[in-house]
Coordinates of C-alpha atoms and ligand atoms in Angstrom, one line a residue:
M1 CA -0.8 -0.3 -0.4
P2 CA 1.6 3.7 -1.1
L3 CA 1.4 6.0 2.0
L4 CA 0.2 8.5 0.8
G5 CA -2.2 8.5 -1.5
L6 CA -5.1 12.2 -3.3
G7 CA -8.8 12.2 -1.1
V8 CA -11.7 13.3 -2.8
F9 CA -13.7 15.0 0.7
R10 CA -15.3 17.8 -0.5
S11 CA -13.7 18.1 -4.2
P12 CA -17.0 19.0 -6.3
A13 CA -18.2 16.1 -8.3
G14 CA -17.4 17.1 -12.4
E15 CA -14.2 18.8 -14.1
V16 CA -12.7 19.3 -10.9
T17 CA -12.3 15.7 -9.1
R18 CA -11.5 13.9 -12.4
S19 CA -8.2 17.2 -13.4
A20 CA -7.5 16.5 -9.7
V21 CA -7.3 12.1 -10.4
R22 CA -5.3 12.5 -13.5
T23 CA -3.2 15.4 -12.3
A24 CA -2.1 14.0 -8.9
L25 CA -1.9 10.7 -10.9
E26 CA 0.6 11.8 -13.3
F27 CA 2.2 13.4 -10.5
G28 CA 2.8 10.7 -9.7
Y29 CA 0.5 9.3 -6.8
R30 CA -1.1 6.6 -7.3
M31 CA -4.3 5.7 -4.1
I32 CA -6.8 7.9 -4.5
D33 CA -9.4 7.6 -1.7
T34 CA -13.1 8.3 -2.6
A35 CA -16.9 7.5 -0.5
R36 CA -19.4 7.2 -1.3
I37 CA -21.2 9.2 0.4
Y38 CA -18.6 11.9 -1.3
C39 CA -20.9 11.9 -4.8
N40 CA -18.0 11.9 -6.7
E41 CA -17.0 8.1 -7.6
K42 CA -17.8 8.9 -11.6
S43 CA -15.7 11.6 -11.5
V44 CA -12.5 9.6 -9.7
G45 CA -13.4 6.9 -12.0
R46 CA -12.8 9.2 -15.2
G47 CA -9.5 11.2 -13.8
I48 CA -8.2 7.3 -13.2
K49 CA -9.4 7.4 -16.6
D50 CA -7.5 10.3 -18.4
S51 CA -4.1 9.4 -16.8
L52 CA -2.2 6.6 -18.6
V53 CA -1.6 4.7 -15.8
D54 CA -2.4 1.3 -16.1
R55 CA -5.0 0.8 -13.5
K56 CA -3.4 -2.1 -11.8
D57 CA -1.4 0.1 -10.2
I58 CA -3.2 2.2 -8.8
V59 CA -4.8 1.7 -5.6
V60 CA -8.8 3.3 -5.3
T61 CA -10.4 2.9 -2.1
T62 CA -14.1 3.4 -1.5
K63 CA -16.8 3.0 1.7
L64 CA -19.4 2.2 2.9
W65 CA -21.9 4.4 3.9
K66 CA -24.4 3.1 6.1
T67 CA -27.8 3.7 3.5
D68 CA -26.4 0.4 2.2
F69 CA -25.0 -1.0 5.8
D70 CA -28.5 -3.5 5.6
D71 CA -26.8 -5.1 1.6
P72 CA -23.3 -4.0 1.4
R73 CA -22.7 -5.6 -2.3
R74 CA -25.9 -3.4 -3.0
G75 CA -23.2 -0.8 -2.1
L76 CA -20.2 -2.4 -3.4
E77 CA -21.3 -2.7 -6.9
N78 CA -23.2 0.3 -7.7
S79 CA -19.9 2.0 -6.6
L80 CA -17.5 -0.2 -8.6
E81 CA -20.5 0.8 -11.5
R82 CA -19.8 4.7 -11.5
L83 CA -16.3 4.3 -10.9
G84 CA -15.8 2.4 -14.0
L85 CA -13.9 -0.6 -12.5
D86 CA -14.4 -4.5 -12.6
Y87 CA -13.6 -3.7 -8.8
V88 CA -11.1 -1.6 -5.8
D89 CA -8.4 -2.4 -4.0
L90 CA -9.4 -1.5 -0.4
Y91 CA -13.6 -1.5 0.5
L92 CA -14.0 0.4 3.5
L93 CA -16.6 1.0 6.1
H94 CA -16.8 4.3 6.3
W95 CA -18.3 5.2 9.8
P96 CA -19.4 2.3 12.9
F97 CA -22.8 2.5 12.0
K98 CA -25.7 -0.2 13.8
G99 CA -25.0 -3.7 12.4
Y100 CA -21.0 -2.8 11.8
C101 CA -20.6 -6.1 12.7
Q102 CA -22.9 -7.9 10.2
A103 CA -21.9 -5.1 7.9
Y104 CA -18.3 -6.2 7.9
L105 CA -18.5 -9.6 7.9
A106 CA -20.2 -9.3 4.8
L107 CA -17.3 -7.2 3.5
E108 CA -15.2 -10.8 4.0
Q109 CA -17.3 -12.4 1.5
L110 CA -17.0 -9.4 -1.0
Q111 CA -13.3 -9.3 -0.5
K112 CA -13.5 -13.6 -1.0
E113 CA -15.0 -12.8 -4.5
G114 CA -12.2 -10.2 -5.8
L115 CA -14.5 -7.1 -5.7
C116 CA -12.5 -6.1 -3.4
K117 CA -8.5 -6.9 -3.0
A118 CA -8.2 -6.0 0.5
I119 CA -11.5 -4.7 3.4
G120 CA -10.8 -1.8 6.4
V121 CA -12.6 0.2 8.5
S122 CA -12.5 4.1 9.1
N123 CA -14.0 5.7 12.6
F124 CA -12.8 2.9 14.8
K125 CA -11.7 2.8 17.8
I126 CA -10.0 0.0 19.7
H127 CA -13.4 -1.6 21.4
H128 CA -15.0 -0.5 18.4
L129 CA -11.5 -3.3 16.3
Q130 CA -12.1 -5.7 19.3
E131 CA -15.8 -5.9 18.5
L132 CA -15.3 -7.8 15.2
Q133 CA -13.5 -9.6 16.6
K134 CA -16.2 -10.8 19.3
A135 CA -18.4 -10.6 16.0
G136 CA -16.0 -13.3 14.1
A137 CA -13.7 -11.6 11.7
S138 CA -11.9 -14.3 10.7
V139 CA -9.9 -11.6 8.3
I140 CA -8.3 -8.7 10.6
P141 CA -9.0 -5.6 9.1
Q142 CA -6.6 -4.1 7.1
V143 CA -6.6 -0.7 7.6
N144 CA -8.3 1.5 9.5
Q145 CA -9.0 5.2 8.6
V146 CA -9.8 7.3 11.4
E147 CA -8.2 11.1 11.8
C148 CA -4.6 11.9 12.7
H149 CA -2.7 15.0 12.2
P150 CA -0.5 17.0 14.8
Y151 CA -3.2 18.2 17.3
N152 CA -4.2 14.2 16.9
A153 CA -1.9 12.3 17.4
E154 CA -3.9 8.9 18.0
N155 CA -1.0 7.1 19.3
E156 CA -2.8 5.2 21.4
L157 CA -5.1 3.5 18.4
L158 CA -1.1 3.6 16.1
N159 CA 0.0 1.1 18.7
Y160 CA -2.7 -1.0 19.5
C161 CA -2.7 -1.6 14.9
R162 CA 0.7 -1.7 14.8
Q163 CA 0.4 -4.8 17.3
Q164 CA -2.7 -6.1 15.4
N165 CA -1.3 -5.6 12.2
I166 CA -3.5 -3.2 10.9
V167 CA -2.2 0.2 8.5
L168 CA -3.4 2.9 10.2
E169 CA -4.3 6.2 7.9
A170 CA -4.8 9.2 9.0
Y171 CA -7.8 11.3 7.3
S172 CA -7.6 14.9 7.2
P173 CA -3.5 14.6 8.0
L174 CA -3.1 18.3 7.1
G175 CA -6.3 19.2 9.9
G176 CA -8.8 19.2 7.0
E177 CA -10.3 22.4 5.5
G178 CA -10.2 25.4 7.7
N179 CA -7.5 23.8 10.0
S180 CA -4.5 26.4 12.2
L181 CA -3.1 23.8 12.4
L182 CA -0.7 25.0 9.4
S183 CA -0.2 27.5 10.6
D184 CA 0.9 27.7 13.3
P185 CA 3.8 28.7 14.0
R186 CA 5.5 25.8 16.1
I187 CA 5.1 23.8 13.0
V188 CA 6.1 27.1 10.7
S189 CA 9.4 27.6 12.3
L190 CA 10.7 23.9 12.5
A191 CA 9.6 23.7 8.3
D192 CA 11.6 27.0 7.9
Y193 CA 14.4 24.8 9.5
Y194 CA 14.1 21.8 6.9
K195 CA 13.3 24.4 3.9
V196 CA 10.0 22.2 3.3
S197 CA 6.3 23.2 3.5
P198 CA 3.8 23.6 6.5
A199 CA 1.8 20.8 4.9
Q200 CA 5.4 18.7 3.8
L201 CA 6.2 18.7 7.5
I202 CA 3.4 17.5 9.2
L203 CA 2.2 15.0 6.2
R204 CA 6.3 13.6 6.5
W205 CA 6.7 12.6 10.6
N206 CA 3.2 10.9 9.6
M207 CA 4.7 9.3 6.9
Q208 CA 7.7 8.9 9.5
R209 CA 5.0 6.7 11.4
G210 CA 4.5 4.4 9.2
V211 CA 1.6 5.9 9.0
V212 CA 0.1 6.6 5.9
V213 CA -1.4 10.0 4.0
I214 CA -4.4 11.2 2.0
P215 CA -4.1 14.6 1.7
K216 CA -6.3 16.3 -0.7
S217 CA -6.5 19.2 -3.2
V218 CA -8.0 19.9 -5.7
R219 CA -5.2 22.1 -6.8
P220 CA -2.4 21.3 -9.3
Q221 CA 0.8 23.1 -7.5
R222 CA -0.5 21.8 -3.8
I223 CA -0.7 18.2 -4.9
L224 CA 2.6 17.9 -5.9
E225 CA 4.1 20.0 -2.8
N226 CA 2.1 17.2 -1.4
S227 CA 3.8 14.6 -2.8
Q228 CA 7.4 15.9 -2.3
L229 CA 8.1 14.0 0.5
F230 CA 10.7 12.0 0.0
N231 CA 13.7 14.1 -0.7
F232 CA 14.1 14.9 3.7
E233 CA 14.5 13.1 7.0
L234 CA 12.9 14.6 10.1
T235 CA 14.7 13.9 13.1
M236 CA 13.7 12.3 16.3
D237 CA 14.3 14.8 18.1
D238 CA 12.2 16.3 15.5
M239 CA 10.1 13.5 15.3
D240 CA 9.0 14.1 19.1
T241 CA 9.2 18.2 18.9
I242 CA 5.7 17.5 16.6
G243 CA 4.3 14.7 18.8
D244 CA 4.1 17.9 21.3
V245 CA 2.0 19.9 19.6
N246 CA -0.3 16.6 20.5
A247 CA -3.6 17.6 22.0
N248 CA -6.2 14.7 21.6
V249 CA -8.1 17.2 19.3
R250 CA -10.3 15.0 17.2
R251 CA -13.3 17.5 15.1
A252 CA -15.0 15.0 13.7
Y253 CA -17.5 13.5 14.8
D254 CA -17.5 10.7 17.4
S255 CA -17.5 7.6 16.1
D256 CA -19.3 6.0 19.8
F257 CA -22.3 8.6 19.3
I258 CA -22.5 8.2 15.2
D259 CA -26.6 6.6 15.3
Q260 CA -27.2 9.7 17.7
R261 CA -25.6 12.2 15.1
P262 CA -28.7 14.1 13.2
E263 CA -29.5 13.3 9.7
S264 CA -29.8 16.9 8.5
T265 CA -26.0 17.2 9.1
F266 CA -25.2 14.7 7.5
P267 CA -23.7 14.9 3.5
K268 CA -27.2 14.7 0.9
I269 CA -26.2 11.7 -1.9
I270 CA -26.9 13.8 -5.2
E271 CA -25.7 11.6 -8.0
E272 CA -23.9 13.0 -10.6
D273 CA -24.6 13.4 -14.7
Ligands
NDP301 P1 -6.9 17.8 5.0 O1 -6.2 17.9 6.1 O2 -6.6 17.1 3.4 O3 -6.8 19.1 4.2 C1 -7.6 19.6 3.0 C2 -7.7 21.3 3.0 O4 -6.2 21.4 3.2 C3 -8.0 21.9 2.2 O5 -8.9 22.9 2.4 C4 -6.9 21.6 0.5 O6 -7.7 22.7 0.4 C5 -6.1 22.3 1.8 N1 -4.7 21.9 1.7 C6 -5.0 20.9 0.5 N2 -2.9 20.5 0.0 C7 -3.1 22.1 1.1 C8 -1.0 22.3 0.7 N3 0.1 22.6 0.9 N4 -1.2 23.4 2.1 C9 -2.7 25.0 2.0 N5 -3.5 24.1 2.2 C10 -3.6 23.2 1.4 O7 -8.7 17.9 4.8 P2 -9.5 16.2 4.8 O8 -10.0 16.8 5.8 O9 -9.9 16.5 3.0 O10 -8.5 14.7 4.4 C11 -8.4 14.3 3.5 C12 -9.1 12.9 2.9 O11 -9.1 12.1 3.4 C13 -10.7 13.6 2.1 O12 -10.2 14.6 1.3 C14 -11.3 11.9 2.1 O13 -10.2 12.1 1.1 C15 -10.4 11.3 3.1 N6 -11.8 11.6 5.0 C16 -12.1 10.7 5.1 C17 -13.1 11.3 6.0 C18 -13.5 9.4 7.1 O14 -14.7 9.7 8.1 N7 -12.9 8.6 6.6 C19 -13.8 12.0 6.6 C20 -12.8 13.1 6.4 C21 -11.6 12.5 4.7 P3 -7.7 22.3 -1.7 O15 -8.0 21.9 -2.1 O16 -8.1 25.0 -2.3 O17 -6.5 23.0 -2.2

């Protein structure tokens, strides 16, 4: 699994997403992270086709939304149709909505049939992962995708995932849209020292911890910038300095209460042309 991918949450359907995906692939990205609820799977599929990169060299992730928890096969088949693909490389349960254990067991079957190469989860805490085991899951989730950046380092979850051979994948690795993390003086001064941007510094920090990052941008210059992470290395001391910024502050909804989240606060599903 690549350590870097392009995220497309809030990347508008149509030309914007199509072009961001094509641009990223041309700049060397080999992983794209979408979801049913982002309502841009068709645009992602078109961007993949526009690029000259071989399908088999691209890791495509999408996610099962709660409206398909009663029938994950329908959810995945519809996603595949929108993407214009025969399989996805990684299929994630988007949140631990009610019934997540049953839904996960259904993903195991879809993986056996080759509709998804790997399966995993997102927004799972340690106890959610343990529930899957108790429910008789035979496949360990290959990935747990959670909000993770210097303000929310997820150290305990990362240690647990390492022990269990689960890849931790950081969503909102830049802190998410509108976050002040990129202008935090502690981050900015260290970035200046390394002669990199604050975004590059914190993406590199996660990568050096073995955490996969999927920054989102629709701007070619930033898509390129966010991929230039392999020509510098942080010292252990500087890894710790960034680690000290942690405040266990998460912006996303608390997954323990996801079923109580008011319906009106979820994105609406809008079909693409
Ligand atoms: P990110 O942390 O990736 O931040 C994205 C924001 O940062 C956008 O506003 C973007 O603007 C801006 N940005 C990107 N690059 C730079 C840069 N180099 N310098 C300054 N600003 C920059 O947030 P996301 O919440 O989008 O998370 C990334 C991905 O993770 C999502 O796109 C999605 O794929 C996934 N995700 C998964 C969730 C889940 O529940 N599983 C939840 C949330 C996200 P612009 O586009 O204008 O450049």
